[in-house]
Tab-separated table of C-alpha atoms in Angstrom:
chain	number	residue	atom	x	y	z
H	605	MET	CA	96.171	94.036	83.634
H	606	ASN	CA	94.251	95.171	86.516
H	607	ILE	CA	95.161	98.649	87.582
H	608	ARG	CA	93.894	98.046	91.041
H	609	MET	CA	96.772	95.566	91.555
H	610	TYR	CA	99.636	97.618	90.542
H	611	VAL	CA	101.096	98.220	93.875
H	612	THR	CA	103.988	95.745	94.745
H	613	ALA	CA	104.583	96.672	98.296
H	614	SER	CA	102.101	95.767	101.191
H	615	ALA	CA	100.344	98.819	102.805
H	616	LEU	CA	100.257	97.070	106.092
H	617	THR	CA	104.032	96.861	105.913
H	618	LEU	CA	104.272	100.440	105.076
H	619	ALA	CA	101.693	101.419	107.893
H	620	VAL	CA	103.875	99.698	110.349
H	621	LEU	CA	107.113	101.585	109.074
H	622	SER	CA	105.380	104.748	109.610
H	623	VAL	CA	104.104	103.919	113.194
H	624	SER	CA	107.417	102.434	114.393
H	625	GLY	CA	109.337	105.380	112.812
H	626	GLN	CA	111.607	102.856	111.030
H	627	ALA	CA	113.681	104.268	108.198
H	628	TRP	CA	112.087	103.740	104.765
H	629	THR	CA	114.113	102.468	101.898
H	630	LEU	CA	113.861	103.817	98.414
H	631	ASP	CA	111.810	101.080	97.157
H	632	GLN	CA	109.321	101.687	99.774
H	633	CYS	CA	108.911	105.092	99.076
H	634	VAL	CA	108.287	104.601	95.519
H	635	ASP	CA	105.787	101.816	96.224
H	636	TYR	CA	103.921	104.184	98.592
H	637	ALA	CA	104.125	107.072	96.237
H	638	ILE	CA	102.640	105.000	93.310
H	639	GLU	CA	99.772	103.806	95.684
H	640	HIS	CA	98.694	107.246	97.118
H	641	ASN	CA	99.536	109.420	94.243
H	642	ILE	CA	96.678	111.659	93.384
H	643	THR	CA	97.628	112.062	89.520
H	644	LEU	CA	98.075	108.306	89.321
H	645	LYS	CA	94.745	107.913	90.668
H	646	GLN	CA	93.414	110.055	88.097
H	647	ARG	CA	95.477	107.815	85.290
H	648	ALA	CA	93.737	104.796	86.823
H	649	ALA	CA	90.447	106.421	86.310
H	650	ASP	CA	91.056	107.364	82.575
H	651	TYR	CA	91.995	103.776	82.135
H	652	GLU	CA	88.773	102.460	83.658
H	653	SER	CA	86.848	104.940	81.463
H	654	SER	CA	88.630	103.692	78.197
H	655	LYS	CA	87.655	100.383	79.119
H	656	ILE	CA	84.075	101.398	79.317
H	657	SER	CA	84.480	103.063	75.662
H	658	VAL	CA	85.498	99.603	74.365
H	659	ALA	CA	82.480	97.935	75.721
H	660	SER	CA	80.367	100.898	74.517
H	661	ALA	CA	81.937	100.408	70.974
H	662	LYS	CA	81.140	96.616	71.175
H	663	ALA	CA	77.743	97.202	71.865
H	664	GLY	CA	77.275	98.753	68.158
H	665	TYR	CA	77.021	95.173	67.120
H	666	LEU	CA	73.673	94.814	69.352
H	667	PRO	CA	70.380	95.432	67.941
H	668	ASN	CA	68.129	98.195	69.096
H	669	VAL	CA	64.840	96.926	70.887
H	670	SER	CA	62.119	99.645	71.963
H	671	ALA	CA	58.593	99.242	73.099
H	672	GLY	CA	55.859	101.671	74.063
H	673	ILE	CA	52.606	102.438	74.979
H	674	SER	CA	50.130	105.310	74.726
H	675	GLN	CA	46.710	106.542	76.035
H	676	SER	CA	44.798	109.566	74.541
H	677	TRP	CA	41.455	111.057	75.327
H	678	SER	CA	39.490	113.545	73.316
H	679	LEU	CA	36.716	115.837	74.965
H	680	GLY	CA	34.458	118.351	73.360
H	681	ARG	CA	33.063	119.009	69.839
H	682	GLY	CA	34.302	117.138	66.870
H	683	LEU	CA	33.499	116.735	63.390
H	684	THR	CA	31.412	113.566	62.308
H	685	SER	CA	31.234	111.266	59.484
H	686	GLU	CA	28.130	113.174	58.175
H	687	ASN	CA	30.400	116.338	58.234
H	688	THR	CA	28.556	117.843	61.072
H	689	TYR	CA	29.774	118.848	64.479
H	690	ALA	CA	28.757	116.914	67.565
H	691	ASN	CA	29.965	116.610	71.315
H	692	ARG	CA	32.092	113.337	71.150
H	693	ASN	CA	34.482	111.703	73.772
H	694	THR	CA	36.910	109.428	72.443
H	695	SER	CA	39.679	107.113	73.957
H	696	SER	CA	42.545	105.390	72.263
H	697	THR	CA	44.979	102.892	73.583
H	698	SER	CA	47.874	101.683	71.630
H	699	TRP	CA	51.181	99.728	72.064
H	700	ASN	CA	54.125	98.724	69.813
H	701	ALA	CA	57.231	97.081	69.913
H	702	SER	CA	60.192	97.346	67.434
H	703	ILE	CA	63.608	96.071	66.653
H	704	ASN	CA	66.281	97.380	64.360
H	705	VAL	CA	69.378	95.170	63.594
H	706	PRO	CA	72.453	96.730	61.616
H	707	LEU	CA	73.499	94.250	58.964
H	708	PHE	CA	75.913	96.600	57.390
H	709	ASP	CA	76.957	100.082	59.034
H	710	GLY	CA	79.870	100.820	56.702
H	711	LEU	CA	82.250	98.973	59.003
H	712	SER	CA	81.854	101.825	61.559
H	713	THR	CA	81.426	99.436	64.568
H	714	PRO	CA	84.557	97.144	63.858
H	715	ARG	CA	86.566	100.454	63.355
H	716	GLN	CA	85.066	102.196	66.533
H	717	VAL	CA	86.122	99.167	68.377
H	718	SER	CA	89.560	99.264	67.079
H	719	TYR	CA	89.687	102.843	67.843
H	720	ALA	CA	88.407	102.361	71.212
H	721	LYS	CA	91.004	99.551	71.890
H	722	ALA	CA	93.830	101.594	70.701
H	723	ASN	CA	93.046	104.595	73.029
H	724	LEU	CA	92.755	101.999	75.882
H	725	ALA	CA	96.442	100.895	74.987
H	726	ALA	CA	97.377	104.744	75.022
H	727	THR	CA	95.945	105.101	78.184
H	728	LEU	CA	97.471	102.234	79.789
H	729	GLU	CA	100.948	103.431	78.699
H	730	GLN	CA	100.171	107.031	79.981
H	731	PHE	CA	99.510	105.528	83.258
H	732	GLU	CA	102.711	103.612	83.258
H	733	ALA	CA	104.499	106.794	82.179
H	734	ALA	CA	103.069	108.655	84.926
H	735	LYS	CA	104.444	106.036	87.248
H	736	GLU	CA	107.866	106.497	85.631
H	737	ASN	CA	107.653	110.381	86.326
H	738	VAL	CA	106.520	109.707	89.909
H	739	THR	CA	109.415	107.159	90.425
H	740	LEU	CA	112.039	109.732	89.123
H	741	ASN	CA	110.653	112.506	91.401
H	742	VAL	CA	110.852	110.239	94.259
H	743	ILE	CA	114.406	109.049	93.526
H	744	THR	CA	115.643	112.841	93.135
H	745	SER	CA	113.740	113.745	96.464
H	746	TYR	CA	115.212	110.510	98.423
H	747	LEU	CA	118.673	111.490	97.120
H	748	GLN	CA	118.322	115.091	98.246
H	749	VAL	CA	117.448	114.033	101.759
H	750	LEU	CA	120.299	111.850	102.104
H	751	TYR	CA	122.581	114.723	100.861
H	752	ASN	CA	121.246	117.160	103.256
H	753	LYS	CA	121.677	114.441	105.980
H	754	GLU	CA	125.333	114.187	105.277
H	755	LEU	CA	125.801	117.878	105.211
H	756	HIS	CA	124.282	118.196	108.683
H	757	GLU	CA	126.501	115.578	109.825
H	758	VAL	CA	129.499	117.364	108.811
H	759	ALA	CA	128.184	120.546	110.396
H	760	LEU	CA	127.859	118.903	113.735
H	761	ASN	CA	131.313	117.550	113.424
H	762	GLN	CA	132.417	121.234	113.000
H	763	VAL	CA	130.605	122.141	116.055
H	764	GLU	CA	132.133	119.576	118.104
H	765	LEU	CA	135.610	120.812	116.835
H	766	SER	CA	134.508	124.502	117.676
H	767	LYS	CA	133.363	123.423	121.205
H	768	TYR	CA	136.654	121.790	121.907
H	769	GLU	CA	138.543	124.677	120.545
H	770	LEU	CA	136.601	127.036	122.752
H	771	SER	CA	137.019	125.076	125.772
H	772	ARG	CA	140.962	125.070	125.228
H	773	GLN	CA	141.006	128.706	124.264
H	774	GLU	CA	138.941	129.491	127.767
H	775	ALA	CA	141.759	127.321	129.770
H	776	LEU	CA	144.521	129.052	128.058
H	777	LEU	CA	142.879	132.609	128.924
H	778	GLU	CA	142.456	131.558	132.505
H	779	ALA	CA	146.165	130.805	132.539
H	780	GLY	CA	146.972	134.083	131.081
H	781	LYS	CA	148.708	132.832	127.830
H	782	ILE	CA	146.431	134.190	125.149
H	783	PRO	CA	144.560	137.446	124.950
H	784	GLU	CA	140.698	137.600	125.390
H	785	VAL	CA	140.196	138.293	121.814
H	786	ASP	CA	141.390	134.846	120.893
H	787	MET	CA	138.787	133.251	123.290
H	788	LEU	CA	136.184	135.502	121.780
H	789	GLU	CA	137.017	134.640	118.195
H	790	ALA	CA	136.727	130.828	119.295
H	791	LYS	CA	133.145	131.765	120.659
H	792	SER	CA	132.089	133.519	117.431
H	793	GLN	CA	133.261	130.578	115.215
H	794	LEU	CA	131.253	128.456	117.335
H	795	ALA	CA	128.166	130.653	116.904
H	796	GLN	CA	128.536	130.478	113.279
H	797	ASP	CA	129.204	126.688	113.122
H	798	GLU	CA	126.071	126.325	115.305
H	799	LEU	CA	124.010	128.450	112.888
H	800	SER	CA	125.396	125.999	110.054
H	801	VAL	CA	123.987	123.115	111.989
H	802	ALA	CA	120.260	124.793	112.325
H	803	THR	CA	120.403	125.776	108.672
H	804	SER	CA	121.529	122.117	107.566
H	805	ALA	CA	118.757	120.783	109.906
H	806	ASN	CA	116.327	122.858	108.512
H	807	ASP	CA	117.337	122.006	105.008
H	808	THR	CA	117.241	118.158	105.943
H	809	ARG	CA	113.712	118.736	107.361
H	810	LEU	CA	112.467	120.611	104.319
H	811	SER	CA	113.829	117.924	102.139
H	812	LEU	CA	111.969	115.267	104.044
H	813	LEU	CA	108.776	117.331	103.718
H	814	ASP	CA	109.209	117.364	100.002
H	815	LEU	CA	109.569	113.738	99.947
H	816	ALA	CA	106.830	113.200	102.365
H	817	GLN	CA	104.445	115.247	100.116
H	818	LEU	CA	105.506	113.265	97.035
H	819	LEU	CA	104.310	110.419	99.173
H	820	GLU	CA	101.143	112.144	100.247
H	821	LEU	CA	102.061	111.598	103.807
H	822	ASP	CA	100.052	113.631	106.326
H	823	ASP	CA	103.116	114.827	108.200
H	824	ILE	CA	106.831	113.887	108.755
H	825	GLU	CA	106.835	113.009	112.263
H	826	GLY	CA	108.710	109.996	112.778
H	827	PHE	CA	109.598	109.887	108.891
H	828	ASP	CA	113.109	109.131	107.940
H	829	VAL	CA	115.012	107.232	104.959
H	830	ALA	CA	117.484	104.895	105.000
H	831	PRO	CA	120.831	105.087	103.278
H	832	LEU	CA	121.518	103.547	99.881
H	833	GLU	CA	123.651	100.957	98.995
H	834	GLU	CA	127.144	101.494	97.389
H	835	GLU	CA	126.657	102.297	93.679
H	836	SER	CA	128.998	100.781	91.041
H	837	GLY	CA	131.208	103.080	89.262
H	838	LEU	CA	130.318	101.676	85.805
H	839	LEU	CA	128.250	103.821	83.438
H	840	ALA	CA	126.329	102.449	80.344
H	841	SER	CA	126.910	104.511	77.166
H	842	PRO	CA	124.055	107.027	76.354
H	843	ASP	CA	123.536	104.884	73.029
H	844	ASP	CA	123.185	101.877	74.790
H	845	VAL	CA	120.877	103.323	77.310
H	846	TYR	CA	118.841	104.883	74.541
H	847	ALA	CA	118.564	101.633	72.572
H	848	GLN	CA	116.950	99.866	75.675
H	849	ALA	CA	114.855	102.805	76.570
H	850	LEU	CA	113.254	102.739	73.251
H	851	ASN	CA	111.643	99.446	74.028
H	852	ILE	CA	110.748	99.770	77.727
H	853	ASN	CA	109.961	103.649	78.065
H	854	HIS	CA	106.287	104.010	78.694
H	855	GLY	CA	106.311	107.788	77.504
H	856	LEU	CA	107.417	106.735	73.945
H	857	ARG	CA	105.134	103.702	74.005
H	858	ALA	CA	102.300	105.860	74.726
H	859	ALA	CA	103.209	108.241	71.808
H	860	ARG	CA	103.533	105.360	69.600
H	861	SER	CA	99.902	104.204	70.841
H	862	ASN	CA	98.718	107.830	70.177
H	863	ILE	CA	99.992	107.360	66.670
H	864	PHE	CA	98.103	103.905	66.069
H	865	ALA	CA	94.906	105.321	67.586
H	866	ALA	CA	95.246	108.380	65.130
H	867	GLU	CA	95.451	105.818	62.233
H	868	ARG	CA	92.326	104.086	63.490
H	869	SER	CA	90.660	107.496	63.913
H	870	ILE	CA	91.323	108.199	60.017
H	871	THR	CA	89.942	104.584	58.988
H	872	LEU	CA	86.678	105.277	61.336
H	873	ALA	CA	86.174	108.712	59.784
H	874	LYS	CA	86.412	107.057	56.182
H	875	SER	CA	83.269	104.919	57.111
H	876	GLY	CA	81.038	108.012	56.730
H	877	TYR	CA	81.563	107.402	53.070
H	878	MET	CA	79.937	103.694	53.155
H	879	PRO	CA	76.347	102.910	52.760
H	880	ARG	CA	74.442	101.318	55.797
H	881	LEU	CA	71.871	98.553	55.722
H	882	SER	CA	69.637	97.570	58.549
H	883	PHE	CA	66.597	95.062	59.166
H	884	ASN	CA	63.694	96.374	61.275
H	885	ALA	CA	60.514	94.660	62.285
H	886	GLY	CA	57.624	95.906	64.683
H	887	ILE	CA	54.297	94.661	66.133
H	888	GLY	CA	51.539	96.622	67.646
H	889	SER	CA	47.958	96.986	68.206
H	890	SER	CA	45.227	99.458	69.469
H	891	TYR	CA	41.807	100.153	71.251
H	892	PHE	CA	39.403	102.856	70.361
H	893	THR	CA	36.144	103.967	71.867
H	894	MET	CA	33.848	106.803	71.125
H	895	SER	CA	30.799	108.116	73.208
H	896	GLY	CA	27.487	107.330	71.707
H	897	MET	CA	28.767	104.635	69.418
H	898	ASP	CA	29.049	100.929	69.973
H	899	SER	CA	32.477	99.486	69.849
H	900	ASP	CA	34.137	95.969	70.276
H	901	SER	CA	35.533	94.844	73.476
H	902	PHE	CA	39.200	95.653	74.485
H	903	GLY	CA	40.214	92.282	73.877
H	904	ARG	CA	38.713	91.638	70.601
H	905	GLN	CA	40.015	95.047	69.311
H	906	MET	CA	43.513	94.258	70.323
H	907	LYS	CA	43.377	90.720	68.587
H	908	ASN	CA	41.657	92.589	65.295
H	909	ASN	CA	43.960	95.543	65.386
H	910	TYR	CA	46.976	93.467	65.791
H	911	SER	CA	49.610	94.205	63.032
H	912	THR	CA	53.196	93.280	62.287
H	913	ASN	CA	55.554	94.915	59.828
H	914	PHE	CA	59.224	94.330	58.847
H	915	GLY	CA	61.637	95.505	56.078
H	916	LEU	CA	64.988	96.418	55.240
H	917	SER	CA	66.495	100.011	55.186
H	918	LEU	CA	69.239	101.236	53.054
H	919	SER	CA	71.206	104.336	53.504
H	920	ILE	CA	73.570	105.605	50.640
H	921	PRO	CA	75.451	108.905	51.581
H	922	ILE	CA	75.589	111.279	48.520
H	923	PHE	CA	76.336	114.360	49.972
H	924	ASP	CA	76.571	115.387	53.645
H	925	GLY	CA	78.011	118.839	53.445
H	926	LEU	CA	81.431	117.794	53.331
H	927	SER	CA	81.027	116.497	57.134
H	928	THR	CA	82.909	112.987	56.474
H	929	HIS	CA	85.457	114.700	53.954
H	930	ASN	CA	86.390	117.205	56.894
H	931	SER	CA	86.358	114.486	59.541
H	932	VAL	CA	88.942	112.684	57.555
H	933	ARG	CA	91.086	115.600	57.178
H	934	ARG	CA	90.942	116.424	60.716
H	935	ALA	CA	91.800	112.802	61.597
H	936	LYS	CA	94.737	113.113	59.212
H	937	VAL	CA	96.013	116.171	60.914
H	938	GLN	CA	95.764	114.402	64.360
H	939	ARG	CA	97.904	111.489	62.874
H	940	ILE	CA	100.444	114.188	61.787
H	941	THR	CA	100.438	115.538	65.336
H	942	ALA	CA	100.776	112.369	67.242
H	943	GLN	CA	103.758	111.702	64.896
H	944	LEU	CA	105.391	114.857	65.773
H	945	GLN	CA	104.673	114.452	69.558
H	946	TYR	CA	106.349	111.066	69.270
H	947	ASP	CA	109.291	112.400	67.499
H	948	GLU	CA	109.633	115.201	70.206
H	949	ALA	CA	109.539	112.640	72.961
H	950	GLU	CA	111.945	110.541	71.401
H	951	GLN	CA	114.374	113.590	71.040
H	952	ASN	CA	113.558	114.801	74.493
H	953	LEU	CA	114.528	110.977	75.861
H	954	TYR	CA	117.533	111.016	74.193
H	955	LYS	CA	118.888	114.421	75.301
H	956	THR	CA	117.787	113.500	78.804
H	957	ILE	CA	119.760	110.373	78.782
H	958	GLN	CA	122.726	111.904	77.188
H	959	GLN	CA	122.702	114.713	79.936
H	960	ALA	CA	122.340	112.360	82.504
H	961	TYR	CA	125.203	110.435	81.179
H	962	TYR	CA	127.543	113.254	80.695
H	963	GLN	CA	126.508	114.672	84.293
H	964	ALA	CA	127.210	111.424	85.740
H	965	ASP	CA	130.602	110.966	84.095
H	966	GLY	CA	131.623	114.572	85.194
H	967	ALA	CA	130.300	113.860	88.542
H	968	GLN	CA	132.455	110.892	88.665
H	969	LYS	CA	135.437	112.709	87.533
H	970	LYS	CA	134.933	115.566	90.017
H	971	LEU	CA	134.261	113.031	92.846
H	972	LYS	CA	137.656	111.473	92.441
H	973	ALA	CA	139.277	114.857	92.361
H	974	SER	CA	137.290	116.046	95.344
H	975	GLU	CA	137.905	113.040	97.458
H	976	THR	CA	141.820	113.674	96.796
H	977	ALA	CA	141.262	117.296	97.651
H	978	SER	CA	139.282	116.645	100.712
H	979	GLU	CA	141.775	114.047	101.889
H	980	THR	CA	144.644	116.945	101.469
H	981	ALA	CA	142.464	119.383	103.013
H	982	ASP	CA	141.956	117.209	106.183
H	983	LYS	CA	145.614	116.582	106.543
H	984	ALA	CA	146.427	120.220	106.156
H	985	PHE	CA	143.983	120.979	108.781
H	986	GLU	CA	145.272	118.232	111.169
H	987	ALA	CA	148.798	119.807	110.601
H	988	MET	CA	147.596	123.327	111.230
H	989	ARG	CA	145.679	122.215	114.593
H	990	GLU	CA	148.985	120.786	115.680
H	991	LYS	CA	150.928	124.025	114.843
H	992	TYR	CA	147.944	126.030	116.488
H	993	ASN	CA	147.887	124.061	119.574
H	994	ILE	CA	151.584	124.926	120.038
H	995	GLY	CA	151.079	128.572	119.255
H	996	ARG	CA	152.937	128.418	115.737
H	997	ALA	CA	149.797	129.632	113.855
H	998	THR	CA	147.255	132.317	114.299
H	999	PRO	CA	143.523	131.756	114.862
H	1000	THR	CA	142.903	133.373	111.412
H	1001	GLU	CA	145.063	130.544	109.795
H	1002	TYR	CA	143.464	127.905	111.914
H	1003	GLU	CA	139.958	128.891	110.805
H	1004	GLN	CA	140.773	129.280	107.091
H	1005	THR	CA	142.339	126.016	106.954
H	1006	LYS	CA	139.224	124.363	108.830
H	1007	THR	CA	136.901	126.345	106.380
H	1008	ARG	CA	138.686	124.781	103.228
H	1009	ALA	CA	138.621	121.297	104.761
H	1010	LEU	CA	134.787	121.806	105.270
H	1011	ARG	CA	134.265	123.237	101.838
H	1012	ALA	CA	136.351	120.179	100.295
H	1013	LYS	CA	134.320	117.570	102.379
H	1014	ALA	CA	130.883	119.369	101.169
H	1015	GLU	CA	132.105	119.420	97.414
H	1016	CYS	CA	133.040	115.454	97.781
H	1017	ILE	CA	129.472	114.867	99.173
H	1018	GLN	CA	127.752	116.916	96.728
H	1019	ALA	CA	129.875	115.271	93.843
H	1020	ARG	CA	128.863	111.606	95.208
H	1021	TYR	CA	125.293	112.228	95.413
H	1022	GLU	CA	125.215	114.000	91.758
H	1023	MET	CA	127.025	110.818	90.590
H	1024	ILE	CA	124.533	108.515	92.384
H	1025	MET	CA	121.452	110.537	91.066
H	1026	ARG	CA	122.614	110.550	87.444
H	1027	ALA	CA	123.667	107.070	87.447
H	1028	ARG	CA	120.148	105.837	88.955
H	1029	ILE	CA	118.417	107.880	86.298
H	1030	LEU	CA	120.524	106.133	83.574
H	1031	ASP	CA	119.840	102.558	85.240
H	1032	PHE	CA	116.022	103.488	85.330
H	1033	TYR	CA	115.963	104.456	81.761
H	1034	ALA	CA	117.963	101.261	80.742
H	1035	ARG	CA	115.790	98.682	82.957
H	1036	GLY	CA	112.785	100.505	84.520
H	1037	PHE	CA	112.533	100.615	88.265
């Protein structure tokens, strides 16, 4: 898998959406967030680093080849072969090349490769798990925007009702049919409703900002979201969702990969108990001159002093200060830790799915009840408005009935989006995005 190709949506299409101000769909928001999220870019860099670690581990199979050349001078008094001191200037030139081929390294290299590959698999799963977290965050923020937008629409409708009522009260006041206090109450109610509109508009803007920040957008000018399609009312059981999530949830798969990597780490640490055998060979030559003495030419000395060497080297570990022993113990502790982290991730996943299911089920039941309550409250408000228009109800009764209808509608909207969000989460864990 090439990490650089993980984006499914075209960046050009998303740029056109941003410029034209067209509403973004949930899929487009998720794709854009995955492409631009900084945390995901860091995980992608971690994956590339793990690939380099695998290549480095495989390089352990290759021989080590080195070459060198040196030049030295000695000036001043020195001891001669006659055991006297004299002023002698010497010059020495030498070169060498060597090769070391590991024949058996205690299985360290193949085990290091296996460990690096296990870490690579874990890093990839961690990257995919980070994508899942980003997706869930985008879904939650996206639905919050839609929820606030609907509450804003409700608030706008209330303002229209209050404006109509104020104009009617002003006309009745001019005709002398009502006291001025009734008109002032209508004006006060309009001001309160307009405040609700401003509050809901600000809530909508802030939720859009939250979503834009998840998408790493510079600003929210012209940014908007499209409504979702109608959701089905069927909910899969938490056990069914959990059974499917066990196989596809990347957080769990990453935890399982960490266990496998920890097991490879134990095997790698045990390589310290094994002997090591290597083949080495080398060639070299030198040239030497001393003032006051005749010496062969550079070429002749290089030819005459040319030498080769080769041999085998065997290293048998006897006692290393318990270094290998402690490394094995440390790796076993890491294996236990990895297993505990997996168990915790498994439990947390089941709890999350179970909570999402019961929250969705509760929201579904609440939605049915709130729809009935909202419908009843709307009818009660219509009846009260007719009574109020003919002077058979007080302004207080009218406003109380309108407030109950507004509250019932808001609760209905809240229950609907709660159900949609939890159902989406369940579907995400069951099938992925």
